[in-house]
Short mmCIF file of C-alpha atoms and ligand atoms in Angstrom, two decimals:
data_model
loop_
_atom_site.label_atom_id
_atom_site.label_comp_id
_atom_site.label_asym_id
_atom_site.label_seq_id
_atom_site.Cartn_x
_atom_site.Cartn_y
_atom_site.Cartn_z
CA UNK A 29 -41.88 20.65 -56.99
CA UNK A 30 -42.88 24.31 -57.29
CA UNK A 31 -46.42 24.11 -57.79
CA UNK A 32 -48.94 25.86 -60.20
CA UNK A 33 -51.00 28.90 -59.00
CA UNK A 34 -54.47 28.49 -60.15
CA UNK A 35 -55.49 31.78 -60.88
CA UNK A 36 -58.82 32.39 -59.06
CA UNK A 37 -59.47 36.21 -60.42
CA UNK A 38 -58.58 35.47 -64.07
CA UNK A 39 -60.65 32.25 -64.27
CA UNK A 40 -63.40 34.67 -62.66
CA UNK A 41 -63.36 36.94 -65.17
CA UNK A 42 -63.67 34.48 -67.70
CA UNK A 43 -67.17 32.83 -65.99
CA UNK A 44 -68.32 36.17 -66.20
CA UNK A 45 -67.40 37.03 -70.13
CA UNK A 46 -69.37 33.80 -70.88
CA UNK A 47 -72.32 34.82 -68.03
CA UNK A 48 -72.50 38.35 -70.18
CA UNK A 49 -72.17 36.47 -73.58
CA UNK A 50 -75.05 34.19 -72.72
CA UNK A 51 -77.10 37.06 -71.08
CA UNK A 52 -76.48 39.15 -74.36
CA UNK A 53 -78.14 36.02 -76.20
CA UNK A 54 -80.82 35.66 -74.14
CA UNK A 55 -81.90 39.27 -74.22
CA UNK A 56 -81.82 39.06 -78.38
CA UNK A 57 -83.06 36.02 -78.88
CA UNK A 58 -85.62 35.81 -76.27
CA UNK A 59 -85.91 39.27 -74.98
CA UNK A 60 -85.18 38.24 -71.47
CA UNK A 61 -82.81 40.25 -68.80
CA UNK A 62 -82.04 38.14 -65.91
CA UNK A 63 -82.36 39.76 -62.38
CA UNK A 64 -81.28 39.18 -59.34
CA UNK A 65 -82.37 40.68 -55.89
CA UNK A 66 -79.65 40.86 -53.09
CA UNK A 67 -81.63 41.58 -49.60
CA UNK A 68 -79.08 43.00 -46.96
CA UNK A 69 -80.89 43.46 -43.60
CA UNK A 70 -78.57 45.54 -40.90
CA UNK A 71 -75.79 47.76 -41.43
CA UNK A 72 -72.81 44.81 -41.12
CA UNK A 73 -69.75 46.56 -42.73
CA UNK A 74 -68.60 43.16 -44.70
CA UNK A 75 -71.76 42.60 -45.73
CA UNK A 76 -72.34 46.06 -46.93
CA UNK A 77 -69.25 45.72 -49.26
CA UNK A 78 -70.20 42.24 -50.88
CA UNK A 79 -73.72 43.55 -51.70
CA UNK A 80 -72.32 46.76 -53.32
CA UNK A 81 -69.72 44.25 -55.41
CA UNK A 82 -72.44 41.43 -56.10
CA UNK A 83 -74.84 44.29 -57.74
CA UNK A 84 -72.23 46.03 -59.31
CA UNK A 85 -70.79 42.66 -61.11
CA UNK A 86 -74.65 41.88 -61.79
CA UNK A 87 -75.02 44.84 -63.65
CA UNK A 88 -71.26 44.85 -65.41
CA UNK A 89 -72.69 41.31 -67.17
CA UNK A 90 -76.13 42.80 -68.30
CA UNK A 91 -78.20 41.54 -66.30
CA UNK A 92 -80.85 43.58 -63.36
CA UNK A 93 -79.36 44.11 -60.08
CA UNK A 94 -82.39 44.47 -57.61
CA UNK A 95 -81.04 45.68 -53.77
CA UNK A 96 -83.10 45.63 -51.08
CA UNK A 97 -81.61 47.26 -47.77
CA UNK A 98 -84.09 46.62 -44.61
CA UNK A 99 -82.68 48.26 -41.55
CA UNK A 100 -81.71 46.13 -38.49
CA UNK A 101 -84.93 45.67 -36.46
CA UNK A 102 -86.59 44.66 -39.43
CA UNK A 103 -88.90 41.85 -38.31
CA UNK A 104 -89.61 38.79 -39.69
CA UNK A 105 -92.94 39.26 -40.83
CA UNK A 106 -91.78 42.26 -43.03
CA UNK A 107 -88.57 40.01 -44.46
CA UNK A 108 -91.09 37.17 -45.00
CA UNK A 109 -93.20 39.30 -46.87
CA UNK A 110 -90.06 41.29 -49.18
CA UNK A 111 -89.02 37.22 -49.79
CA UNK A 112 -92.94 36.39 -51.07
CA UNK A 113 -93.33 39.26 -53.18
CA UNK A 114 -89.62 38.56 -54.72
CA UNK A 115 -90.35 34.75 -55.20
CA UNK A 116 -93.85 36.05 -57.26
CA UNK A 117 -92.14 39.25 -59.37
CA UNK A 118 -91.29 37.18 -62.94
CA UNK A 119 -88.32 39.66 -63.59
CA UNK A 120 -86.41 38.36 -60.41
CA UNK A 121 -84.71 34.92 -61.49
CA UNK A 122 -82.46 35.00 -57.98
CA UNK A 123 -82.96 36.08 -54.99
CA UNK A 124 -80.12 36.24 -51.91
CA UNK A 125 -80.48 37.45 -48.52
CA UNK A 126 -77.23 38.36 -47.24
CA UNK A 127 -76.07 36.02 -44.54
CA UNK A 128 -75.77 36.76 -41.73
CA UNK A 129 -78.95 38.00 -40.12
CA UNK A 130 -79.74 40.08 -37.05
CA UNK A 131 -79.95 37.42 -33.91
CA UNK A 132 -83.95 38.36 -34.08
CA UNK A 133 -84.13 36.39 -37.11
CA UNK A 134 -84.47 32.88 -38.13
CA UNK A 135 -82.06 32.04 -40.47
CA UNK A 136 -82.91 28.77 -41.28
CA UNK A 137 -86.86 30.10 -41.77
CA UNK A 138 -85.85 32.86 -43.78
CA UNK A 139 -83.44 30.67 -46.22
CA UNK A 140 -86.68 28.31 -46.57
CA UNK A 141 -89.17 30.95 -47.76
CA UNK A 142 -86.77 31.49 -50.91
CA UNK A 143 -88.37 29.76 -54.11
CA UNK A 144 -86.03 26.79 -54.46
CA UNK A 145 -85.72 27.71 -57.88
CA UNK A 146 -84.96 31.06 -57.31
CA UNK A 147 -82.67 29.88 -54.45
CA UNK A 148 -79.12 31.03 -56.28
CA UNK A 149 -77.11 30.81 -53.43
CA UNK A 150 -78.42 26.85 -52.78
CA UNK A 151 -78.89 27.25 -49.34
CA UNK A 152 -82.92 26.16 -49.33
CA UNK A 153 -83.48 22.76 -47.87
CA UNK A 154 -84.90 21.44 -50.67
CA UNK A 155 -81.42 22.37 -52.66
CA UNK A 156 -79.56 20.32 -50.09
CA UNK A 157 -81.50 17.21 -50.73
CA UNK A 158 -81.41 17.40 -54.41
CA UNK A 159 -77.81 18.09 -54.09
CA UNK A 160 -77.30 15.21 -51.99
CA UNK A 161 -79.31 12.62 -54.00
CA UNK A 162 -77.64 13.76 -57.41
CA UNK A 163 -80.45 15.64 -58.76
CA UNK A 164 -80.36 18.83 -60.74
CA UNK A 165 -80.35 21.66 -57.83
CA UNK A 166 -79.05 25.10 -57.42
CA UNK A 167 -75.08 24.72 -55.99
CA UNK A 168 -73.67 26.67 -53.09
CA UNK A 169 -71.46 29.34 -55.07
CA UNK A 170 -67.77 29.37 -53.29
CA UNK A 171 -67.87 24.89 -53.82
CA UNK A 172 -69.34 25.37 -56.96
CA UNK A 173 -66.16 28.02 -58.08
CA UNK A 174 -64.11 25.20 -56.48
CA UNK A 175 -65.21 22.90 -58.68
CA UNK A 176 -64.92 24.08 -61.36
CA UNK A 177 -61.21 25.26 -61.10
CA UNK A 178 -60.57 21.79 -60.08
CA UNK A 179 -62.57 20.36 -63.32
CA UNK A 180 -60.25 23.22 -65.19
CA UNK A 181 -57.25 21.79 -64.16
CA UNK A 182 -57.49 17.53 -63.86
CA UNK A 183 -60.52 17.29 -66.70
CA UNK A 184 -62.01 14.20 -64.84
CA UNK A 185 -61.57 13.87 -60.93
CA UNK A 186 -63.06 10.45 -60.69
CA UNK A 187 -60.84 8.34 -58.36
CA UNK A 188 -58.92 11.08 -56.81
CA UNK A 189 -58.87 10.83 -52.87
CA UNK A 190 -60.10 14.21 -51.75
CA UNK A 191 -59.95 15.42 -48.36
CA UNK A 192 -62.76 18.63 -47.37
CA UNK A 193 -60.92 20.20 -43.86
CA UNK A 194 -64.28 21.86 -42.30
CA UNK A 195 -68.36 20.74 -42.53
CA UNK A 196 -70.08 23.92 -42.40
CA UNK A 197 -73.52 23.98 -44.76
CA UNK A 198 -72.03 26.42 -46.46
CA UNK A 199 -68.62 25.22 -48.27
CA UNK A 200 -67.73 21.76 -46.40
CA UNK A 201 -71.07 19.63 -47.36
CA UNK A 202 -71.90 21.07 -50.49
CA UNK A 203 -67.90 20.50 -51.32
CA UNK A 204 -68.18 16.61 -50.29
CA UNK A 205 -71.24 16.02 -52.27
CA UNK A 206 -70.45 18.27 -55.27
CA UNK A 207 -66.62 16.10 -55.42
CA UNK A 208 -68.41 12.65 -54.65
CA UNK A 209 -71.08 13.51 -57.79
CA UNK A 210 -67.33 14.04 -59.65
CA UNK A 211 -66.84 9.90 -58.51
CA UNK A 212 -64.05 11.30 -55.99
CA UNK A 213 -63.26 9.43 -52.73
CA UNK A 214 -64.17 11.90 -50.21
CA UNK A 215 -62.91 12.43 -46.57
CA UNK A 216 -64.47 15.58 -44.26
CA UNK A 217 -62.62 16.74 -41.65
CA UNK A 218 -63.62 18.66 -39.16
CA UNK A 219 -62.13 20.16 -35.29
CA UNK A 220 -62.94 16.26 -33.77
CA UNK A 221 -60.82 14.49 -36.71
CA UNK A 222 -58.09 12.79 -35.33
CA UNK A 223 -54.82 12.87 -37.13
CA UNK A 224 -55.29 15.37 -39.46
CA UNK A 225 -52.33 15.47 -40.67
CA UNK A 226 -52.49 11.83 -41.92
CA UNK A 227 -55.57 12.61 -43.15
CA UNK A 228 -54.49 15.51 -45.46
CA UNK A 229 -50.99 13.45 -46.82
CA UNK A 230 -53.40 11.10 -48.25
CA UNK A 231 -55.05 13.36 -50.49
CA UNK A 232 -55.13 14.29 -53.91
CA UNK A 233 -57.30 17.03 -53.68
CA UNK A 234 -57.13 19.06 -50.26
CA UNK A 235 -59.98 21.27 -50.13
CA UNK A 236 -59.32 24.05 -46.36
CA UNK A 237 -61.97 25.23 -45.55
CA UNK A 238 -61.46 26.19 -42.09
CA UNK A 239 -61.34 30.01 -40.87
CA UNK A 240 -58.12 29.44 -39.26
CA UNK A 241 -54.99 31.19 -40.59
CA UNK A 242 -52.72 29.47 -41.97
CA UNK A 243 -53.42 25.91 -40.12
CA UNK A 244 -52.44 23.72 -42.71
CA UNK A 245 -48.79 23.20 -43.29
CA UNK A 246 -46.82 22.50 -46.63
CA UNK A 247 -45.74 18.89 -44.94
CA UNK A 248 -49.77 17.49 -44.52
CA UNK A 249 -49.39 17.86 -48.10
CA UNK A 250 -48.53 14.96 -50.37
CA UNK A 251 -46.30 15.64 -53.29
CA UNK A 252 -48.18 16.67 -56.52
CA UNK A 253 -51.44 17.27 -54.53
CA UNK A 254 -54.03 20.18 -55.79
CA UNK A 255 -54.74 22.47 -52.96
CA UNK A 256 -58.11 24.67 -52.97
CA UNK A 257 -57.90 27.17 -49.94
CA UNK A 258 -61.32 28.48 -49.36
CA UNK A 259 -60.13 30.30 -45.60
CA UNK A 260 -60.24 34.27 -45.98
CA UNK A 261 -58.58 35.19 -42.77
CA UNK A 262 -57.85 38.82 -42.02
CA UNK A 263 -54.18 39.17 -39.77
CA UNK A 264 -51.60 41.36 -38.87
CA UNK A 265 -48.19 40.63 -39.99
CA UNK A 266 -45.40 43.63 -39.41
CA UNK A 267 -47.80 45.85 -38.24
CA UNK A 268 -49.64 45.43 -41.52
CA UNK A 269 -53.10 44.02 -42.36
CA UNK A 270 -53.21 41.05 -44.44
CA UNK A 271 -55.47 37.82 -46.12
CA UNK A 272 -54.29 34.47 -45.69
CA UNK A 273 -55.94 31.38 -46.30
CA UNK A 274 -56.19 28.10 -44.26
CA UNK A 275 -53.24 27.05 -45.66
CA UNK A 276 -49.81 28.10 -45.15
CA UNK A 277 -49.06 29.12 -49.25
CA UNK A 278 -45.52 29.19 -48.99
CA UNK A 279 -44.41 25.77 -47.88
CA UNK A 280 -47.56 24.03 -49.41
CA UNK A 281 -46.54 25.92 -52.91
CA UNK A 282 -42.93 24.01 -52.66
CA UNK A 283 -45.20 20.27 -52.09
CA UNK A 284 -48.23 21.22 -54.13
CA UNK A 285 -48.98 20.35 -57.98
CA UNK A 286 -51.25 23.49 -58.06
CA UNK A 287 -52.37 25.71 -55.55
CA UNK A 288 -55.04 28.74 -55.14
CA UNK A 289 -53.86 31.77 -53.77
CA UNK A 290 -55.45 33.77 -51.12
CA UNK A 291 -56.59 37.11 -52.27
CA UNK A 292 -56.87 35.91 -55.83
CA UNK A 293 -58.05 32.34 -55.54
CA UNK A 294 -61.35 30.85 -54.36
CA UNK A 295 -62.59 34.63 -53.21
CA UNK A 296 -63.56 35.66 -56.69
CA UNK A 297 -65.40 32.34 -57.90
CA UNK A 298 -67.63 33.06 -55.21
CA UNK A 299 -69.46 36.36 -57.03
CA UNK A 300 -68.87 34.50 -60.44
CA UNK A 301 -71.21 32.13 -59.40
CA UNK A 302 -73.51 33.57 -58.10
CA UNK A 303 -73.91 35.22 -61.75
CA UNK A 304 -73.63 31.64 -63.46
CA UNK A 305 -76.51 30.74 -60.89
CA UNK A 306 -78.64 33.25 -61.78
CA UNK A 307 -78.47 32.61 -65.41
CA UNK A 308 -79.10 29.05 -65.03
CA UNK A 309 -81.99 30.01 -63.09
CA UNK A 310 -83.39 32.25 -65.55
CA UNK A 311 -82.82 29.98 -68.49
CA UNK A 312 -84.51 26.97 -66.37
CA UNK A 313 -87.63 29.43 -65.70
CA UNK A 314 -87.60 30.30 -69.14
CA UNK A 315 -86.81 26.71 -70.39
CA UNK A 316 -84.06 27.62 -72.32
CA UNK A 317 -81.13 25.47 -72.52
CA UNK A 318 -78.85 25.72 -69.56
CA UNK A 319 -75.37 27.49 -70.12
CA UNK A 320 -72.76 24.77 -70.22
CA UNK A 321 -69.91 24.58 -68.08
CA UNK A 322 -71.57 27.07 -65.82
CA UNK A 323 -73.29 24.72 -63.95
CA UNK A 324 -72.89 21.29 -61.46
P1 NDP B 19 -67.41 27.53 -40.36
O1 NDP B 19 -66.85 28.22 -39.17
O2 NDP B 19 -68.87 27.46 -40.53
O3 NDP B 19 -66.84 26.04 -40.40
C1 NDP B 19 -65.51 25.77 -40.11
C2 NDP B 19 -65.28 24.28 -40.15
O4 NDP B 19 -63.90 24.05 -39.83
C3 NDP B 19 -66.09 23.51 -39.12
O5 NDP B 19 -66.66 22.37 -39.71
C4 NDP B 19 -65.07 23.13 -38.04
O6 NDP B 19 -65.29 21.85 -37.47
C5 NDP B 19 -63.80 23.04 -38.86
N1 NDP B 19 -62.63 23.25 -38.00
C6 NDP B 19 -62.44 24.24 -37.09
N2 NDP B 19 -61.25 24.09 -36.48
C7 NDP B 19 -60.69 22.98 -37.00
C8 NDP B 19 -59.48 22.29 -36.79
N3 NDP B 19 -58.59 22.71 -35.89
N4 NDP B 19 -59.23 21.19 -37.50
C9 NDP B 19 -60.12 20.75 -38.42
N5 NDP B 19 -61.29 21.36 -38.68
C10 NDP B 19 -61.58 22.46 -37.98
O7 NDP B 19 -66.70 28.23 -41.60
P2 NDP B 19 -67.15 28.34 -43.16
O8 NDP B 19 -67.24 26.99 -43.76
O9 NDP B 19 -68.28 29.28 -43.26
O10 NDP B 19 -65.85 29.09 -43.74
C11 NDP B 19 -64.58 28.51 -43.70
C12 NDP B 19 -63.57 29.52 -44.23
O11 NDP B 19 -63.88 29.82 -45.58
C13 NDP B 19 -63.58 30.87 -43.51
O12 NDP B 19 -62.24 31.38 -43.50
C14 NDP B 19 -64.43 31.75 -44.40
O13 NDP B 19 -64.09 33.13 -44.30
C15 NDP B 19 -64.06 31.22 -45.75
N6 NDP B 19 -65.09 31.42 -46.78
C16 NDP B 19 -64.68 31.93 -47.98
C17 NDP B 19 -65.57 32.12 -49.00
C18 NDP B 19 -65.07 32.64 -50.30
O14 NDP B 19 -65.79 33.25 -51.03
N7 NDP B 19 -63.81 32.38 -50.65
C19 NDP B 19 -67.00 31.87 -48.83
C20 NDP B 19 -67.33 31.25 -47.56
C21 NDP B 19 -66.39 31.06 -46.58
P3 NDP B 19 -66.55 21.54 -36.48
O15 NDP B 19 -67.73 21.41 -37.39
O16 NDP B 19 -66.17 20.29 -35.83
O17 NDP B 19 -66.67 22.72 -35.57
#
């Protein structure tokens, strides 16, 4: 079987025509511009670029890009303070800190002073339990893009066994929950598993997201299986710099039914998103009906 790339970029830039359609709408029929603030504290290079892309595709689908850039030694009292007056300006329907933070700061006490409603990266606490117990919340943005190329390509996922490789609070729990709200049979897998590769062969849906280059052979996967590779993993291969995921493309592709790519893939959903967040956030604020199909 030669499996079927899911095309993470073009599927991107479709989530964004419809963000820019339904911002166009809201601006005419309501006269409302969504905004969203990015705050970027430090000078971290990788950061740096995915705050300049974030506000540049915020402001390429209409809506206001607001960047805040603290320097390093900001303290917390001064962050606290940015977050408060953010969570209280009505033009600002998002807000995202940039992750990660200087040591100095608490990361978990930052995250937590973020409206939960203006919370469009669905990190806040109170996101996670709401997520967790079903309720309407704001979803983590790279599970969220997962989802819904996975809802793209099988319509309904309930039944499917789905395995998440990796638990982090950023991708791996929000992926579980998000696939077990789509009435999946979930498995998370994480470094203390034991027999992963069982594991994996079992699955319908193999969701990697790891941080560790190309760990998961095309054998772990069973035949006709869908294959989301969250991993961005920079290497050098002849001499040359390169991405790869957490799967190993080129023997999974032979196994797989479909398969996301890595550049091209899950990387793109992620700002997407974070767009489709934002404008569900401003037409909850506003109560306006949310965009369908944009949304958990
Ligand atoms: P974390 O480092 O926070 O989590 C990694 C997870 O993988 C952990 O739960 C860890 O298990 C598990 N793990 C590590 N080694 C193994 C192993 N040998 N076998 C099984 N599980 C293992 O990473 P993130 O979740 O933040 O990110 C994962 C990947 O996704 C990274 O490559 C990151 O760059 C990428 N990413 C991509 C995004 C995008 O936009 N496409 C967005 C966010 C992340 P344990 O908990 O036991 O330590």
């Amino acid at each position: 079987m030669v499996a079927q790339v899911i095309d993470g970029k073009a599927f991107a830039a479709n989530v964004r025509a419809q963000v820019a359609d339904q911002v166009a709408k809201l601006k005419e029929e309501n006269g409302i511009t969504p905004g969203l603030a990015v705050v970027l504290v430090g000078e971290d290079p990788a950061s740096q670029v995915y705050v300049r892309s974030k506000g540049k595709q915020t402001v390429e689908v209409g809506m206001n890009s607001y960047e805040h850039k603290l320097d390093a030694e900001t303290s917390e009292e001064d962050l606290l303070a940015l977050i408060d007056k953010l969570n209280n300006d009505p033009a600002v329907h998002g807000i995202l800190v940039q992750l990660p933070l200087p040591k100095h700061l608490n990361e978990d006490l930052v995250i937590n002073s973020i409206d939960p409603a203006k919370d469009v990266d669905g990190f806040h606490i109170s996101n996670v339990g709401l997520l967790g117990t079903g309720q309407k919340s704001m979803v983590p943005c790279t599970p969220l893009g997962c989802l819904m190329m996975l809802r793209d390509h099988h319509g309904s996922l309930s039944g499917m066994d789905a395995v998440v490789i990796g638990r982090s609070n950023i991708v791996g729990k929000p992926m579980a929950q998000l696939l077990l709200g789509d009435s999946c049979t979930v498995t998370v897998a994480h470094s203390r598993t034991k027999d992963l590769p069982d594991v994996v062969r079992r699955a319908d849906i193999v969701v990697a997201a790891v941080g560790r280059p190309e760990m998961v052979p095309g054998d772990w996967i069973k035949e006709g299986a869908t294959v989301i590779d969250v991993g961005i993993n920079r290497i050098e291969r002849d001499g040359k710099n390169k991405l790869v995921g957490d799967v190993d493309y080129a023997s999974a592709a032979e196994r797989a039914g479909a398969i996301t790519p890595v550049p091209g893939g899950v990387g793109p959903m992620t700002i997407a998103c974070l767009l489709a967040n934002t404008l569900t956030a401003c037409c909850r604020a506003n109560s306006r009906p949310e965009p369908e199909g944009l949304t958990a």
